[in-house]
Tab-separated table of C-alpha atoms in Angstrom:
chain	number	residue	atom	x	y	z
A	698	GLU	CA	-64.177	18.201	-34.049
A	699	VAL	CA	-63.548	19.821	-31.061
A	700	ALA	CA	-58.761	20.600	-32.028
A	701	ILE	CA	-60.780	22.141	-34.730
A	702	ALA	CA	-62.164	24.361	-32.782
A	703	ILE	CA	-59.195	25.013	-30.531
A	704	ALA	CA	-57.257	25.933	-33.157
A	705	THR	CA	-59.754	28.780	-34.671
A	706	SER	CA	-60.285	30.326	-31.132
A	707	LEU	CA	-55.998	30.423	-30.727
A	708	MET	CA	-56.239	31.527	-34.487
A	709	TRP	CA	-58.801	34.421	-33.981
A	710	GLY	CA	-56.590	35.205	-30.880
A	711	ALA	CA	-53.377	35.554	-32.246
A	712	GLU	CA	-55.736	37.634	-34.854
A	713	SER	CA	-56.818	39.993	-32.436
A	714	ALA	CA	-53.315	40.352	-30.646
A	715	LEU	CA	-52.136	41.330	-33.882
A	716	ARG	CA	-55.218	43.736	-34.404
A	717	PHE	CA	-55.038	45.171	-31.027
A	718	THR	CA	-50.810	45.875	-31.614
A	719	GLY	CA	-51.998	48.569	-34.601
A	720	ASP	CA	-53.800	50.362	-31.985
A	721	PHE	CA	-50.140	51.695	-31.392
A	722	SER	CA	-49.400	55.110	-32.137
A	723	SER	CA	-45.766	55.291	-34.674
A	724	SER	CA	-43.610	56.258	-31.687
A	725	GLN	CA	-45.000	53.644	-29.144
A	726	PHE	CA	-44.480	51.384	-32.112
A	727	GLN	CA	-41.042	52.438	-33.548
A	728	ASP	CA	-39.267	53.867	-29.736
A	729	VAL	CA	-41.095	50.782	-28.069
A	730	VAL	CA	-42.013	48.006	-29.880
A	731	ARG	CA	-39.945	47.464	-32.557
A	732	PRO	CA	-36.729	47.932	-30.743
A	733	SER	CA	-38.276	45.127	-28.036
A	734	MET	CA	-38.163	42.817	-31.430
A	735	MET	CA	-34.737	44.542	-32.536
A	736	PRO	CA	-31.059	43.692	-30.740
A	737	PRO	CA	-29.824	43.297	-27.278
A	738	ASN	CA	-33.525	42.345	-26.620
A	739	ALA	CA	-33.830	39.756	-29.421
A	740	PRO	CA	-31.643	37.875	-32.124
A	741	SER	CA	-30.534	40.170	-34.349
A	742	GLY	CA	-33.412	39.168	-37.170
A	743	LEU	CA	-35.830	38.455	-35.186
A	744	SER	CA	-39.263	36.537	-36.554
A	745	GLY	CA	-41.782	34.237	-36.070
A	746	GLN	CA	-40.268	31.279	-37.016
A	747	PHE	CA	-37.129	31.781	-34.961
A	748	SER	CA	-40.525	30.802	-31.846
A	749	MET	CA	-40.709	26.526	-30.770
A	750	ASP	CA	-44.832	27.784	-31.738
A	751	HIS	CA	-45.156	29.057	-34.790
A	752	LEU	CA	-41.895	26.170	-35.705
A	753	TYR	CA	-45.147	23.204	-35.034
A	754	LEU	CA	-47.329	25.447	-36.086
A	755	VAL	CA	-45.658	25.840	-39.851
A	756	LYS	CA	-45.401	22.087	-39.482
A	757	LEU	CA	-48.066	20.706	-38.861
A	758	LEU	CA	-49.742	22.835	-41.601
A	759	SER	CA	-47.931	21.149	-44.197
A	760	LYS	CA	-48.934	17.643	-43.562
A	761	LEU	CA	-52.638	18.609	-43.197
A	762	LYS	CA	-52.477	19.048	-46.646
A	763	PRO	CA	-53.007	15.232	-47.199
A	764	MET	CA	-55.518	15.057	-44.137
A	765	LEU	CA	-57.723	17.741	-45.714
A	766	ALA	CA	-58.107	15.750	-48.436
A	767	ASN	CA	-59.795	12.800	-47.087
A	768	LEU	CA	-61.412	15.237	-44.173
A	769	ASN	CA	-65.111	14.262	-42.530
A	770	HIS	CA	-67.562	16.363	-45.170
A	771	SER	CA	-68.624	16.961	-41.288
A	772	LEU	CA	-66.296	19.318	-40.148
A	773	MET	CA	-66.447	21.483	-43.243
A	774	THR	CA	-67.323	24.394	-41.823
A	775	GLN	CA	-65.182	23.891	-38.834
A	776	HIS	CA	-62.446	23.474	-41.684
A	777	GLN	CA	-63.821	27.145	-43.163
A	778	GLN	CA	-64.307	28.685	-39.695
A	779	PHE	CA	-60.572	27.299	-38.905
A	780	THR	CA	-59.314	29.126	-42.699
A	781	LYS	CA	-61.047	32.744	-42.182
A	782	ALA	CA	-59.285	33.311	-38.886
A	783	PHE	CA	-55.369	31.524	-40.126
A	784	GLU	CA	-56.244	33.980	-43.031
A	785	ALA	CA	-57.877	37.422	-40.982
A	786	THR	CA	-54.322	36.795	-38.500
A	787	TYR	CA	-51.917	36.599	-41.809
A	788	GLU	CA	-53.951	40.002	-42.570
A	789	ALA	CA	-53.377	41.419	-39.393
A	790	HIS	CA	-49.798	40.966	-38.656
A	791	LYS	CA	-50.000	42.890	-43.474
A	792	PHE	CA	-52.110	45.810	-41.688
A	793	VAL	CA	-49.318	46.132	-38.581
A	794	CYS	CA	-46.620	45.916	-40.886
A	795	GLY	CA	-47.977	48.346	-43.684
A	796	LYS	CA	-49.038	50.442	-40.724
A	797	PHE	CA	-45.608	50.698	-38.943
A	798	VAL	CA	-43.021	49.874	-41.603
A	799	GLY	CA	-44.404	50.960	-44.548
A	800	ILE	CA	-46.064	49.035	-47.339
A	801	ASN	CA	-43.054	49.256	-48.894
A	802	SER	CA	-40.092	48.028	-46.359
A	803	GLN	CA	-38.840	45.487	-45.335
A	804	SER	CA	-38.991	43.993	-42.183
A	805	LEU	CA	-36.138	43.029	-40.087
A	806	ARG	CA	-35.093	39.545	-41.569
A	807	MET	CA	-34.690	40.874	-44.820
A	808	ASN	CA	-31.824	42.048	-46.580
A	809	SER	CA	-31.091	45.334	-48.025
A	810	SER	CA	-31.252	44.143	-51.318
A	811	SER	CA	-34.171	42.645	-51.318
A	812	LYS	CA	-37.331	43.504	-53.687
A	813	LYS	CA	-39.909	42.211	-51.466
A	814	SER	CA	-41.407	44.750	-49.306
A	815	ALA	CA	-42.230	43.190	-45.765
A	816	VAL	CA	-46.103	43.341	-46.508
A	817	ASP	CA	-45.247	41.614	-49.685
A	818	VAL	CA	-43.186	38.339	-48.370
A	819	LEU	CA	-47.186	37.614	-46.476
A	820	ASN	CA	-48.420	37.950	-48.350
A	821	ASP	CA	-46.480	35.150	-49.969
A	822	LEU	CA	-46.651	32.889	-46.683
A	823	LYS	CA	-50.374	33.373	-46.515
A	824	PHE	CA	-50.395	32.184	-50.002
A	825	LEU	CA	-48.879	29.033	-50.141
A	826	ARG	CA	-49.550	28.357	-46.331
A	827	LEU	CA	-53.341	27.799	-47.215
A	828	LYS	CA	-52.723	26.298	-49.766
A	829	ASN	CA	-51.646	23.647	-46.941
A	830	LEU	CA	-54.961	24.485	-45.776
A	831	LYS	CA	-57.884	23.998	-49.058
A	832	ASN	CA	-58.791	20.621	-50.246
């Protein structure tokens, strides 16, 4: 119970950080934030997937599916709260991406020939990862 409460708080924290990023002006984002996510300030093709914390979270989510299938009924409310925070975090990320990159533009790590927008990719990832959270 404590672990899921902490995880939920962390997800709401991530959602808030992304939402507040949306408060930057377009020029601040393009002149300061986006360059900080590109070489030489960051590796080419920067992605949260390269962060140890993010990698751990993604791996953990895939391991949760069998455990959630047998989730104790007393944890259902906490599970729903975590799922809501998880979904909100993806929506905040999509909002920031759509606002500053454009709803039809590609992310920093996408191949220029890709037909999918960064927002579409985030939506696909959200859907796939939410499947691991469903019980």
